[in-house]
mmCIF file of C-alpha atoms in Angstrom:
data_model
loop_
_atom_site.group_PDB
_atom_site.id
_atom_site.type_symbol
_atom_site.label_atom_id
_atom_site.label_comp_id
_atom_site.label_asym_id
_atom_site.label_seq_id
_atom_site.Cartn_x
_atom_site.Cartn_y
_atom_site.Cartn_z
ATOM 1 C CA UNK A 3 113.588 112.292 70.894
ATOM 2 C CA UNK A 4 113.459 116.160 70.244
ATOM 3 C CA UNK A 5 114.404 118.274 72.843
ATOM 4 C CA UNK A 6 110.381 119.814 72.762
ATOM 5 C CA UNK A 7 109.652 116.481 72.749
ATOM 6 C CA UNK A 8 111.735 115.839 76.537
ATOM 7 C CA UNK A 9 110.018 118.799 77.557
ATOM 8 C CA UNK A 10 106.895 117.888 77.105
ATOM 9 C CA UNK A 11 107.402 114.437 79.065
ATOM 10 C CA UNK A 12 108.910 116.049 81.710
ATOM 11 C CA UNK A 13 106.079 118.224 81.833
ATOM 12 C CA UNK A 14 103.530 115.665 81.709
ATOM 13 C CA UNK A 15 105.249 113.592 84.537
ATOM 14 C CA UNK A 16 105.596 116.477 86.724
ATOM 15 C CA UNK A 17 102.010 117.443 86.450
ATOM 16 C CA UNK A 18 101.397 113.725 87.210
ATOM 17 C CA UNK A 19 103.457 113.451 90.228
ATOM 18 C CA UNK A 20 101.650 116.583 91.464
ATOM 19 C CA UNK A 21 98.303 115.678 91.281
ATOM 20 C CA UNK A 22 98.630 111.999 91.651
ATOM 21 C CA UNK A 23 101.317 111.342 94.224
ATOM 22 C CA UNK A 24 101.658 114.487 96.028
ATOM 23 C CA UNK A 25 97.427 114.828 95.782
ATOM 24 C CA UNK A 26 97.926 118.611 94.784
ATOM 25 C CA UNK A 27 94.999 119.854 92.950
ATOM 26 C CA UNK A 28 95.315 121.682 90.421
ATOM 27 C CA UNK A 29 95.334 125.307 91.396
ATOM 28 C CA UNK A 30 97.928 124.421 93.798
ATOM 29 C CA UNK A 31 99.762 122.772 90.727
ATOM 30 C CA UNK A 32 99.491 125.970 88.822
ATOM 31 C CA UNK A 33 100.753 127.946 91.574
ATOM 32 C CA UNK A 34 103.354 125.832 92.218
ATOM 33 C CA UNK A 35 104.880 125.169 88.984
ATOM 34 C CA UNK A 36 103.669 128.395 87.374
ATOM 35 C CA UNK A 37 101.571 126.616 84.272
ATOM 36 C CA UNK A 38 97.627 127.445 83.477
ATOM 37 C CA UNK A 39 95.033 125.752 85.241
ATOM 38 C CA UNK A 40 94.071 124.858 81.645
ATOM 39 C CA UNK A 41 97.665 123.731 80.852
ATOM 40 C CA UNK A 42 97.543 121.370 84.270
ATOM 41 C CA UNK A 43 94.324 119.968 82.932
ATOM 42 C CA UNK A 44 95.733 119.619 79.442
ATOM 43 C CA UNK A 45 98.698 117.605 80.881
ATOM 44 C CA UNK A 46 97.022 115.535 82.704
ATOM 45 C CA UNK A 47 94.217 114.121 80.244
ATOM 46 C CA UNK A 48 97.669 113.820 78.142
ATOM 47 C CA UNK A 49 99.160 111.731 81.010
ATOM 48 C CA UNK A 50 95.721 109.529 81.334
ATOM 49 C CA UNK A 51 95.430 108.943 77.878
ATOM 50 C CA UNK A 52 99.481 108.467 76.891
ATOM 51 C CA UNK A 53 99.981 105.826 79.463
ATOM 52 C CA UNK A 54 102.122 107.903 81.696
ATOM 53 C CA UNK A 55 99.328 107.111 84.425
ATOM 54 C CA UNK A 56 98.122 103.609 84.919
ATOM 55 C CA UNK A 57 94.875 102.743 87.490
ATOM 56 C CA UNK A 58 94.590 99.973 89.897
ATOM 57 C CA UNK A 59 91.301 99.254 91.347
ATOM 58 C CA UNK A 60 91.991 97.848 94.632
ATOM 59 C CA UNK A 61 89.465 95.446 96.595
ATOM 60 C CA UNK A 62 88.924 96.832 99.772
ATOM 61 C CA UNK A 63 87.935 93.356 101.213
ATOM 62 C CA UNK A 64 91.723 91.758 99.813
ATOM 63 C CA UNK A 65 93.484 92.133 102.860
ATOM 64 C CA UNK A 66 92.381 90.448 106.204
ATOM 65 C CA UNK A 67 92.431 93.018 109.146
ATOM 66 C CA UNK A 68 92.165 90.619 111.842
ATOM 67 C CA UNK A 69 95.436 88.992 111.392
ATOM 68 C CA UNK A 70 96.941 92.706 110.712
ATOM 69 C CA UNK A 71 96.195 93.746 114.100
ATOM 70 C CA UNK A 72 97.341 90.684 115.325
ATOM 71 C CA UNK A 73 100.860 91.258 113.683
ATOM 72 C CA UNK A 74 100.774 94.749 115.291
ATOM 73 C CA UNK A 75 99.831 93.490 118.483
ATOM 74 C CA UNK A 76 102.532 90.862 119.225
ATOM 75 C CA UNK A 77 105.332 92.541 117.175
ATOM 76 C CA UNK A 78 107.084 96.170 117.162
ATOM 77 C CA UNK A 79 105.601 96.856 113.190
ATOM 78 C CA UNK A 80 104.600 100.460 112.180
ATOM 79 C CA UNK A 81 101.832 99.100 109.691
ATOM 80 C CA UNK A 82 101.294 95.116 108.733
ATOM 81 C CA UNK A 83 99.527 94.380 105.611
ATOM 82 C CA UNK A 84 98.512 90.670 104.939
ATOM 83 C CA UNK A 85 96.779 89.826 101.781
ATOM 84 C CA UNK A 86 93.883 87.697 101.180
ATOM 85 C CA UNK A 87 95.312 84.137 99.559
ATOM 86 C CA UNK A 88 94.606 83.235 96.152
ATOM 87 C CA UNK A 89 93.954 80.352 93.991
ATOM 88 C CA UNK A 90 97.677 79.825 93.301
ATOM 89 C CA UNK A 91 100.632 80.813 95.047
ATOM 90 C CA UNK A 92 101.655 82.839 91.763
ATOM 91 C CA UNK A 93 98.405 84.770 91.947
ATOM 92 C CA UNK A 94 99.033 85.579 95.851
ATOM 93 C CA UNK A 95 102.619 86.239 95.005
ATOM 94 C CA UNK A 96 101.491 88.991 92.752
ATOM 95 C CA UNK A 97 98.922 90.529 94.796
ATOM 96 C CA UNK A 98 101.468 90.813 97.700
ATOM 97 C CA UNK A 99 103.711 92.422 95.623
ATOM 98 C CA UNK A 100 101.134 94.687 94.098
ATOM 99 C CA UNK A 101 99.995 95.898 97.920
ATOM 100 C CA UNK A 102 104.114 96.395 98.474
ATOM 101 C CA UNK A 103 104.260 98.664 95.463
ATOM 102 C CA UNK A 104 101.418 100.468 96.478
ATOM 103 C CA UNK A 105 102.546 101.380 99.623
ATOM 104 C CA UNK A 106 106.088 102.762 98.593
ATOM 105 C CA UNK A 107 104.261 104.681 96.278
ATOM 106 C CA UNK A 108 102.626 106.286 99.158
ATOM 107 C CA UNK A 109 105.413 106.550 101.736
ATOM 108 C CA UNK A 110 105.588 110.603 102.309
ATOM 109 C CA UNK A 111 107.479 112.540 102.349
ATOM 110 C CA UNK A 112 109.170 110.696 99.228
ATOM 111 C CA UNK A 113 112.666 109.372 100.047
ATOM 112 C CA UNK A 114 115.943 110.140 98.587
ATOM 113 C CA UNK A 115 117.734 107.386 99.022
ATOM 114 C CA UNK A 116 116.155 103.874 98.837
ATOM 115 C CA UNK A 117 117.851 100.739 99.569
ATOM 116 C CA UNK A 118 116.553 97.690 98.218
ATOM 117 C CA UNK A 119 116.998 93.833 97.896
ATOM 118 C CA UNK A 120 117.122 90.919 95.324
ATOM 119 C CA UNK A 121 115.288 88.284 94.066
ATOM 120 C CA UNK A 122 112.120 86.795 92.456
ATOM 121 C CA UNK A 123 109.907 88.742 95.073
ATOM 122 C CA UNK A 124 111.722 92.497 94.661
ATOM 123 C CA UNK A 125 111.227 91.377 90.566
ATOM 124 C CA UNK A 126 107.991 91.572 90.816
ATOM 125 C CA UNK A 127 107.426 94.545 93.120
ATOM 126 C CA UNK A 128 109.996 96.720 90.674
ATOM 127 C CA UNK A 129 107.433 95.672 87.977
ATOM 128 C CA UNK A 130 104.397 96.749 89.830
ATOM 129 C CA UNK A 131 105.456 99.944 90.909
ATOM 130 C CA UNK A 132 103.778 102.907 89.182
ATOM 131 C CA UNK A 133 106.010 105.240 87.004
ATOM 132 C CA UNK A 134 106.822 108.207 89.687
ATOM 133 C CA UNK A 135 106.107 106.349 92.440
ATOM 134 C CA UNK A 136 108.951 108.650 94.172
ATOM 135 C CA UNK A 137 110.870 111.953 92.475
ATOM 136 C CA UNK A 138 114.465 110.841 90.923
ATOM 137 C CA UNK A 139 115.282 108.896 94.302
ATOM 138 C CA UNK A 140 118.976 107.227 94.613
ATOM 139 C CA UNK A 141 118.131 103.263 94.626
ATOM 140 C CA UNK A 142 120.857 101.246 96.262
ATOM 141 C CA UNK A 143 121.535 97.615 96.015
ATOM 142 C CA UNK A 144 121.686 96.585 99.770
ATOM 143 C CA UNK A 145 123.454 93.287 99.707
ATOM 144 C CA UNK A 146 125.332 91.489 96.861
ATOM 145 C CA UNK A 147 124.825 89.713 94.561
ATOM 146 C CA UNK A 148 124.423 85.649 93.163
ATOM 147 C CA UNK A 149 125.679 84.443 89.132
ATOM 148 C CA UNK A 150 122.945 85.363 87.057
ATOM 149 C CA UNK A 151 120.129 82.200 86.817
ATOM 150 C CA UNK A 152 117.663 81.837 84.459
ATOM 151 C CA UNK A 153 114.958 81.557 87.124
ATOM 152 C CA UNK A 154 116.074 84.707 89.100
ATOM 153 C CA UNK A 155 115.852 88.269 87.253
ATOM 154 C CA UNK A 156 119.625 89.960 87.874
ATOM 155 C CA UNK A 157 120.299 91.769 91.076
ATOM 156 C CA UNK A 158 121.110 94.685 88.881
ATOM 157 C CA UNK A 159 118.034 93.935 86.640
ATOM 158 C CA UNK A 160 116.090 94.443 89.788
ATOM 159 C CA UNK A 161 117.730 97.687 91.063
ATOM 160 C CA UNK A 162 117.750 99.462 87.492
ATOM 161 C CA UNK A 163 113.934 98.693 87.039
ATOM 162 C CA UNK A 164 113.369 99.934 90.668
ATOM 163 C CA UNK A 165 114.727 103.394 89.740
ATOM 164 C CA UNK A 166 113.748 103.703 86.236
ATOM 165 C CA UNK A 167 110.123 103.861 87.190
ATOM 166 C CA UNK A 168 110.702 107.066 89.606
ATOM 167 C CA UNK A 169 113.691 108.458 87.127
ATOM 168 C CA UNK A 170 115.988 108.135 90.015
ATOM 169 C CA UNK A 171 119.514 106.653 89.903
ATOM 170 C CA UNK A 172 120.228 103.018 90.235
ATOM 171 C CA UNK A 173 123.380 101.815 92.495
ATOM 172 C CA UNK A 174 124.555 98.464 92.181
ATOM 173 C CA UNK A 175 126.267 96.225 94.468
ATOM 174 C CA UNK A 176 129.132 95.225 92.281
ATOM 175 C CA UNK A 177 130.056 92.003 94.352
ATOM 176 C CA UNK A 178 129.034 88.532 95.854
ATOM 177 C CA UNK A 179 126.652 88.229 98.855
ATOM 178 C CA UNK A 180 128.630 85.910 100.090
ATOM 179 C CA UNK A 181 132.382 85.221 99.631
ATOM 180 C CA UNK A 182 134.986 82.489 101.008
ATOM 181 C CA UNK A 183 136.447 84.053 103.449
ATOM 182 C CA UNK A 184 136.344 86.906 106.078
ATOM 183 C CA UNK A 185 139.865 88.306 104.394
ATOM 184 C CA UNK A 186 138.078 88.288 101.371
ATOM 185 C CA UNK A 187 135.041 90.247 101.941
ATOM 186 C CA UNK A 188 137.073 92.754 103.972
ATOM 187 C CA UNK A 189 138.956 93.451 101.187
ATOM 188 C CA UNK A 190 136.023 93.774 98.658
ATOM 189 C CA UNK A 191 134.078 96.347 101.045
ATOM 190 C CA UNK A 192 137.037 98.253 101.279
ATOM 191 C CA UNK A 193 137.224 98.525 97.245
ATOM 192 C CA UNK A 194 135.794 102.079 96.159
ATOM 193 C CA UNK A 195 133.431 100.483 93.809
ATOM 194 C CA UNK A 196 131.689 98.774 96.849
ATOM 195 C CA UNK A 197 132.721 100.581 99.553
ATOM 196 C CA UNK A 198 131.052 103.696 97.750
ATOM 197 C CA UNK A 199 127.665 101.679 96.833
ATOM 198 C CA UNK A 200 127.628 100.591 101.116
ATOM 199 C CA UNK A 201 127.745 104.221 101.878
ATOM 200 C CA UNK A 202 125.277 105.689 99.664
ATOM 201 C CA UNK A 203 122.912 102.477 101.535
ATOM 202 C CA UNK A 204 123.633 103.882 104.542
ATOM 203 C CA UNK A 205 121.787 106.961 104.195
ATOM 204 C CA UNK A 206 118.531 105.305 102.759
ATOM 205 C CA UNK A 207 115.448 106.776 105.064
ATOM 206 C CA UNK A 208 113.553 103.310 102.892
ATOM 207 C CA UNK A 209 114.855 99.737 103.055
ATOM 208 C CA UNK A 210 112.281 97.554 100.699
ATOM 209 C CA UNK A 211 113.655 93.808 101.521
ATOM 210 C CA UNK A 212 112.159 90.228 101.109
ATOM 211 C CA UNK A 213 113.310 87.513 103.145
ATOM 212 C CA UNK A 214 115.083 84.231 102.340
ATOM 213 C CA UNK A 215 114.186 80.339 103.791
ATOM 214 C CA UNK A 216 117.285 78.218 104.506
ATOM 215 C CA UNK A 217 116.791 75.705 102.052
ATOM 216 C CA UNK A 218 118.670 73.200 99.996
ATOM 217 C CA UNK A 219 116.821 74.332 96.684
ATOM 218 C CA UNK A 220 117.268 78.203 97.536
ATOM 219 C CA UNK A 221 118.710 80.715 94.828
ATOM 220 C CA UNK A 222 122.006 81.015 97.171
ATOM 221 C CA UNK A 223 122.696 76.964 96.585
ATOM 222 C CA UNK A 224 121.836 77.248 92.983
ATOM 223 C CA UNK A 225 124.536 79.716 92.782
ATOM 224 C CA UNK A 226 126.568 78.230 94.414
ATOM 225 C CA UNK A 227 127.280 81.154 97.228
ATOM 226 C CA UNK A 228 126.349 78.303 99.965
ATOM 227 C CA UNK A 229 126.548 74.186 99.684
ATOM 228 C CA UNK A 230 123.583 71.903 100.712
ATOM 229 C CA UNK A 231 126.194 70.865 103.232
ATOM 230 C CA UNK A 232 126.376 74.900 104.520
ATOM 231 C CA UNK A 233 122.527 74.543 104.838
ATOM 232 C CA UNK A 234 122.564 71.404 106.813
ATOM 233 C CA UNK A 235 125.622 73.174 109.259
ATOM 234 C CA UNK A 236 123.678 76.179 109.283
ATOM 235 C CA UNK A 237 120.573 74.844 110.690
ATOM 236 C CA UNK A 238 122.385 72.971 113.098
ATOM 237 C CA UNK A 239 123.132 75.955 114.669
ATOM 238 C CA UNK A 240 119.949 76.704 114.665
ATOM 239 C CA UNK A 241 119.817 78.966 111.447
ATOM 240 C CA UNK A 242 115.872 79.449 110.112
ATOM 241 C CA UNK A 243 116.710 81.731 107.035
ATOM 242 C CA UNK A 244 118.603 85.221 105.967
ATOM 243 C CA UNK A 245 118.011 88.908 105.930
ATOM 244 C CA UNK A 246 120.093 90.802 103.057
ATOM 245 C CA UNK A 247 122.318 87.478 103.242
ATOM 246 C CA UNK A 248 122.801 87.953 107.177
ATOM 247 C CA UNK A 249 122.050 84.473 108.792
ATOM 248 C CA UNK A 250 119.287 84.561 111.474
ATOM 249 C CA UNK A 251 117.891 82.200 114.380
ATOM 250 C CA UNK A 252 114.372 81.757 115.575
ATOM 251 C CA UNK A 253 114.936 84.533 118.072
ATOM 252 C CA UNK A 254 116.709 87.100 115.502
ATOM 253 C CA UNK A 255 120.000 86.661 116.375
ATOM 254 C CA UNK A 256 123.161 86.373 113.860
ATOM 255 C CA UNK A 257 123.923 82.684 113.382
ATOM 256 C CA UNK A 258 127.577 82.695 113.478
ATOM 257 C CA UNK A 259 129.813 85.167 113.441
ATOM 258 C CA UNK A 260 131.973 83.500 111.010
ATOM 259 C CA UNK A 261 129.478 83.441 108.534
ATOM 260 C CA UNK A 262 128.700 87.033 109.242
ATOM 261 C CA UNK A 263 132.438 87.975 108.243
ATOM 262 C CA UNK A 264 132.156 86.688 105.103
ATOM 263 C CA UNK A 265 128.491 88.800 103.861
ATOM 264 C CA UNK A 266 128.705 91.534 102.016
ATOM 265 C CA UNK A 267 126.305 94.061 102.220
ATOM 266 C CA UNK A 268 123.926 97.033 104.752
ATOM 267 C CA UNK A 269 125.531 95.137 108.439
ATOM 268 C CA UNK A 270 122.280 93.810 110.080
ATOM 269 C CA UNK A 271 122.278 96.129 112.955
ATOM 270 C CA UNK A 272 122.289 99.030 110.564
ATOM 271 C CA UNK A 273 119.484 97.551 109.003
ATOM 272 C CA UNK A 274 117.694 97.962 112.478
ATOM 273 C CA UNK A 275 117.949 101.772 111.826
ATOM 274 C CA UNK A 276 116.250 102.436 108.950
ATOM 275 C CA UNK A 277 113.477 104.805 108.947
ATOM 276 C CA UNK A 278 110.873 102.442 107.101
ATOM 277 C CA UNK A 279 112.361 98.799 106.695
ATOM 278 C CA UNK A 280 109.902 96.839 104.697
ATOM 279 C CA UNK A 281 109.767 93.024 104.500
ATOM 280 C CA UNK A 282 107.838 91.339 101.548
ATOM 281 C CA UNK A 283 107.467 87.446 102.589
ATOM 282 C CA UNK A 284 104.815 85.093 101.087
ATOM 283 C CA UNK A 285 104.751 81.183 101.139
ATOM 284 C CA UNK A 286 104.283 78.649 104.550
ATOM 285 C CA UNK A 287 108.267 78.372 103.945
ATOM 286 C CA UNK A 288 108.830 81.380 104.644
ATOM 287 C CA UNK A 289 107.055 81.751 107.893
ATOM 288 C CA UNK A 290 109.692 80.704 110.340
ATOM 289 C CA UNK A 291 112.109 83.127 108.441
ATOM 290 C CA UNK A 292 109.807 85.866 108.819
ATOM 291 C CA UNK A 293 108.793 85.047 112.849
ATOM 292 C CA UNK A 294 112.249 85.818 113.407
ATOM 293 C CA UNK A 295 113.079 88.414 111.162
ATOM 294 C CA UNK A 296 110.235 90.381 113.284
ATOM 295 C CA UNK A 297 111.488 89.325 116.578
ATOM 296 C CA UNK A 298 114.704 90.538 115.704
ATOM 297 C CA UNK A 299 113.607 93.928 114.466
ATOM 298 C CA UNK A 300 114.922 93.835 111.131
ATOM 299 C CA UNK A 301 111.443 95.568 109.824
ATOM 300 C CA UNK A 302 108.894 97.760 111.167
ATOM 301 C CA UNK A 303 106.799 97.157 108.158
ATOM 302 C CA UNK A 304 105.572 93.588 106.886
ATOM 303 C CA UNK A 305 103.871 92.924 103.606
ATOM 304 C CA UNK A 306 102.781 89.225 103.402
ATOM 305 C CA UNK A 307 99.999 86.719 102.390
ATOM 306 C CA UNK A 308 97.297 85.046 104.351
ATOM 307 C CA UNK A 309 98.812 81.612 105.363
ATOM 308 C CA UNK A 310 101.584 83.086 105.617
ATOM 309 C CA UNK A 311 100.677 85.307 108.292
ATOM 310 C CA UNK A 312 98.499 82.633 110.101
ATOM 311 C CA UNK A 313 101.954 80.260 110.067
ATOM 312 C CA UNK A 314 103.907 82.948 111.785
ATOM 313 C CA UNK A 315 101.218 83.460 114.567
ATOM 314 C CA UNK A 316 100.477 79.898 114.988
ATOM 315 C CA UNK A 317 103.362 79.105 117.111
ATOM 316 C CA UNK A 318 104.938 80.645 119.905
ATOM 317 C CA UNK A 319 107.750 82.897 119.493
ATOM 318 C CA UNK A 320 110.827 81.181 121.091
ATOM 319 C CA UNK A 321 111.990 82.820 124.413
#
C-alpha cells in the first residue's frame, strides 16, 4: 500500500471512530482533528461506502428484561444482558455473542488494556466485533493455552483477531493452562515470555471471559490438559466448572488448591478486581458454571441466553 494510501485509511478510521464510537458530530470532529467539515463528511460517506463501517440493526424486543432484572436483583452484576433463545443453539450462540460485541464496543471511556479469554465462544465475539470498536488497545491473553483442535479456533487466533479489529496490540499467553505440576507452572510464570504477558493482564481496566462446564467431552479433555478421570475427581470435590482454567464450586470457591498450583494464568482473586469483568455463557450446561461464577464474583457483567438464564435462577443458590 502507498504511503497516501495509509494515510488515507487512517484518516477514514479516525473520522469513523469519532463520529461513530465516540458520537462526536462533526463540527466537534473538525475541531478536534483540524479537517473541513466537508472533509469529515467526505470521510465518512468514504467509510460507509468502503466497508470500514458495517450496520447492525438490533431488535429491541431480543433480549428479555424480566429475567435481566432478576439477575441484577439476586447477584452483585453492573448490567445483565440475556438474549431471547433461538431456533438452534448455533443461532442463540451467535446472537449472544453479537450483544457481547456490542457492548465492548460501547464500554467508555475505551480501555487500554483488555484481557481476554479462549475458546469457541470468545471466536465468535472477536468475529463480531466492529472494526474500532476501541482505539489501538493492548489485548492480553488471560489464561493459557490448549494444543490446537480442529473444533476450537487457536488461543492466539482468538487474541490476534480481538486486537486487529481496534488496531491494538495482541499479547499471547505463550504456555499451557494447565501443567503437571505446581513446580512446573511456577517455573513457567516466572519465564519473561509469560511472566511479561501476566503483567501486562494485570493492568487490564476490561476482562471479556466465557465460562467452562466440567465435562468429560470439554476442549480441556480433548487436549488432553485434564483426564476424564480429573473430571470425575474434580466433581467429587464438588467442582461445577472453571473460570480462566481456575476450578470453581457451586458457591465460588477454588476447588483445590492443588489444582490451583498448577493453572497458569490472571490468579482468580485478581480477576475479582477488574474494572468491567464480562462473562459470555450460553447453553443449560453451562448454567451451574455460571450460578457460581456469579456467586463468587468473578464478573460484574453477564452476557447470556434465555434458558440459560432461567436454569441459573431456577434453583437456589447453595448457602
Amino acid at each position: 500500500m502507498k504511503p497516501d494510501d495509509t494515510e488515507r485509511r487512517e484518516a477514514v478510521m479516525k473520522v469513523c471512530q469519532l463520529f461513530y464510537v465516540r458520537g462526536l458530530n462533526h463540527q466537534q470532529i473538525s475541531e478536534e482533528i483540524g479537517f473541513s467539515r466537508w472533509k469529515v463528511s467526505r470521510l465518512l460517506e468514504v467509510g460507509r461506502t468502503e466497508g470500514f463501517v458495517q450496520f447492525r440493526v438490533q431488535d429491541p424486543y431480543s433480549r428479555d428484561g424480566e429475567l435481566e432484572a432478576e439477575l441484577l436483583r439476586r447477584y452483585s452484576l453492573e448490567e445483565a444482558v440475556v438474549v431471547r433463545d433461538r431456533r438452534t443453539l448455533s443461532q442463540t450462540i451467535r446472537e449472544v455473542c453479537a450483544h457481547a460485541a456490542q457492548l465492548m464496543a460501547q464500554i467508555r471511556p475505551t480501555p487500554e488494556v483488555v484481557g481476554v479469554s479462549w475458546g469457541n465462544t470468545m471466536a465468535e465475539v472477536a468475529a463480531q466485533l466492529p472494526d474500532g470498536w476501541a482505539d489501538s488497545p493492548t489485548v492480553v491473553q488471560l489464561n493459557g493455552g490448549v494444543a490446537t483442535l480442529g473444533r476450537v479456533p487457536s488461543a492466539a487466533q482468538t487474541i490476534v483477531n480481538v486486537a486487529k479489529r481496534a488496531r491494538g496490540e495482541a499479547l499471547v499467553l505463550p504456555c499451557p493452562a494447565i501443567v503437571g505440576s505446581a513446580e512446573l507452572a511456577s517455573a513457567l510464570g516466572q519465564d519473561s515470555s509469560v511472566a511479561s504477558v501476566l503483567a501486562q493482564g494485570r493492568r487490564a481496566s476490561v476482562a471479556l471471559f466465557s465460562l467452562g462446564a466440567l465435562r468429560a467431552d470439554s476442549v480441556l479433555v480433548e487436549s488432553g490438559c485434564l483426564t476424564r478421570a480429573d473430571v470425575t475427581w474434580l466433581r467429587g470435590q464438588g467442582g461445577v466448572g472453571d473460570v480462566l482454567g481456575h476450578f470453581i464450586n457451586g458457591v465460588g470457591d477454588i476447588v483445590d488448591k492443588g489444582w490451583e498450583a498448577r493453572t497458569i494464568g490472571l490468579p482468580a482473586d485478581e480477576l475479582k478486581q477488574v474494572d468491567t469483568s464480562i462473562a459470555v455463557a450460553v447453553g443449560l450446561q453451562k448454567s451451574a458454571i455460571t450460578r457460581a461464577a456469579l456467586i463468587g464474583g468473578y464478573s460484574n457483567i453477564l452476557i447470556t441466553s434465555q434458558s440459560t438464564a432461567r436454569e441459573v435462577l431456577r434453583e437456589r443458590d447453595p448457602s
